[in-house]
Amino acid sequence: MKKALSISMLIVLILMLPACSSNTSSPNESNKKKDVILEKMTATEVEQMLKDGGFPLKEITTYDEKTDPNLLLGRPNGYKSKALVNDTLAIQTAYDNAEVSDFQTIEEFEKDNYLLGVDVEVFETHSLAKKRMDYLQSLSAPLVYEYDYLQGATLMRVSGYLTPAQAKQYEKALNDMANGKKPKYEAKK
């Protein structure tokens, strides 16, 4: 009887051990809390995160099915969200290099020009986003003068009026968001 009781107690103790153990996983494992989950973000949320990270951006324009200039929002094989925000550095560079009338202000110039910043398009799948990027890159300049960056189902289109170094900051920001980190703008001195 004592032997049976001892064996029973041993079994109970063995079964209780996992409940008493602590989680010893390293902080680099997938259970680490991410600051950003790009896969769940809308285009507007991506752009707001860029603004919050200090990028030199103006007001965000969020498109709907009626205002989308490409007529792709919500349509088959199109994106599920789209937003545009102008970058002050791109606006100034474009204005300085454009042939504008002496009476046209930089504000009027900005209203007349479409991609002077960052256009974000979020698709249902990576393959749809990749197809859109491939299409845009197949167009010949100067029709599309931009840098294109892709992470998952998020396509970021950055104005070609930015220098390669300035555009790389947006690429890094998108990569950071894809890796769960908040983007941060680093102003060049």
Short mmCIF file of C-alpha atoms in Angstrom, two decimals, residues 28-125:
data_model
loop_
_atom_site.label_atom_id
_atom_site.label_comp_id
_atom_site.label_asym_id
_atom_site.label_seq_id
_atom_site.Cartn_x
_atom_site.Cartn_y
_atom_site.Cartn_z
CA ASN A 28 13.93 37.49 -29.83
CA GLU A 29 11.39 34.73 -30.39
CA SER A 30 8.11 35.29 -32.20
CA ASN A 31 6.18 35.78 -28.95
CA LYS A 32 7.90 39.16 -28.42
CA LYS A 33 5.40 42.01 -28.57
CA LYS A 34 5.75 43.99 -31.78
CA ASP A 35 5.24 47.77 -31.87
CA VAL A 36 3.90 47.49 -35.43
CA ILE A 37 2.01 44.78 -37.32
CA LEU A 38 2.24 45.89 -40.95
CA GLU A 39 -0.02 43.08 -42.19
CA LYS A 40 -2.94 44.57 -40.24
CA MET A 41 -2.39 48.23 -41.19
CA THR A 42 -4.31 50.32 -43.71
CA ALA A 43 -2.51 52.65 -46.10
CA THR A 44 -3.51 55.63 -43.95
CA GLU A 45 -2.12 53.97 -40.82
CA VAL A 46 1.20 53.31 -42.58
CA GLU A 47 1.45 56.97 -43.59
CA GLN A 48 0.44 58.20 -40.14
CA MET A 49 3.21 56.06 -38.67
CA LEU A 50 5.68 57.76 -41.05
CA LYS A 51 4.45 61.19 -39.92
CA ASP A 52 4.69 60.15 -36.28
CA GLY A 53 8.24 58.97 -36.97
CA GLY A 54 9.27 62.49 -38.00
CA PHE A 55 9.23 62.19 -41.79
CA PRO A 56 8.73 65.62 -43.47
CA LEU A 57 5.15 64.97 -44.54
CA LYS A 58 2.06 67.10 -44.98
CA GLU A 59 -1.62 66.11 -44.71
CA ILE A 60 -2.63 62.55 -45.54
CA THR A 61 -5.21 62.04 -48.28
CA THR A 62 -7.15 58.80 -47.86
CA TYR A 63 -8.91 57.60 -50.99
CA ASP A 64 -12.24 55.83 -51.27
CA GLU A 65 -13.87 54.03 -54.20
CA LYS A 66 -15.11 57.34 -55.67
CA THR A 67 -11.93 59.41 -55.26
CA ASP A 68 -9.31 56.80 -56.22
CA PRO A 69 -7.57 58.20 -59.32
CA ASN A 70 -6.66 54.70 -60.56
CA LEU A 71 -10.14 53.17 -60.08
CA LEU A 72 -8.60 50.13 -58.36
CA LEU A 73 -9.81 50.58 -54.78
CA GLY A 74 -12.10 47.74 -53.75
CA ARG A 75 -12.24 46.36 -57.27
CA PRO A 76 -11.15 42.85 -58.37
CA ASN A 77 -7.34 42.52 -58.15
CA GLY A 78 -7.11 46.08 -56.85
CA TYR A 79 -5.96 47.39 -53.52
CA LYS A 80 -8.08 47.43 -50.37
CA SER A 81 -6.75 50.79 -49.14
CA LYS A 82 -4.82 53.70 -50.63
CA ALA A 83 -3.46 56.93 -49.19
CA LEU A 84 -1.14 59.70 -50.36
CA VAL A 85 0.90 62.20 -48.39
CA ASN A 86 3.24 64.82 -49.85
CA ASP A 87 6.85 65.09 -48.72
CA THR A 88 8.02 68.69 -48.27
CA LEU A 89 11.48 67.86 -49.69
CA ALA A 90 9.96 66.38 -52.88
CA ILE A 91 7.63 69.36 -53.29
CA GLN A 92 10.49 71.86 -53.01
CA THR A 93 12.74 69.91 -55.41
CA ALA A 94 9.96 69.55 -57.99
CA TYR A 95 9.04 73.23 -57.71
CA ASP A 96 12.66 74.37 -58.00
CA ASN A 97 13.15 72.27 -61.16
CA ALA A 98 9.82 72.96 -62.85
CA GLU A 99 9.05 75.56 -65.42
CA VAL A 100 6.42 77.46 -63.49
CA SER A 101 4.99 80.87 -64.07
CA ASP A 102 6.24 83.64 -61.84
CA PHE A 103 2.73 83.88 -60.43
CA GLN A 104 2.30 80.23 -59.46
CA THR A 105 3.00 79.65 -55.79
CA ILE A 106 4.47 76.46 -54.41
CA GLU A 107 1.04 75.67 -52.92
CA GLU A 108 -0.63 75.99 -56.34
CA PHE A 109 2.12 73.90 -57.88
CA GLU A 110 1.60 71.19 -55.26
CA LYS A 111 -2.15 71.00 -55.99
CA ASP A 112 -1.45 70.52 -59.72
CA ASN A 113 0.96 67.62 -59.23
CA TYR A 114 0.04 64.13 -58.09
CA LEU A 115 2.99 62.19 -56.70
CA LEU A 116 5.17 64.53 -54.68
CA GLY A 117 5.53 62.26 -51.69
CA VAL A 118 4.49 58.80 -50.62
CA ASP A 119 1.63 56.79 -52.05
CA VAL A 120 0.79 53.61 -50.11
CA GLU A 121 -1.40 50.87 -51.57
CA VAL A 122 -2.40 47.84 -49.48
CA PHE A 123 -3.57 44.70 -51.28
CA GLU A 124 -5.16 41.43 -50.14
CA THR A 125 -2.06 39.44 -51.11
#
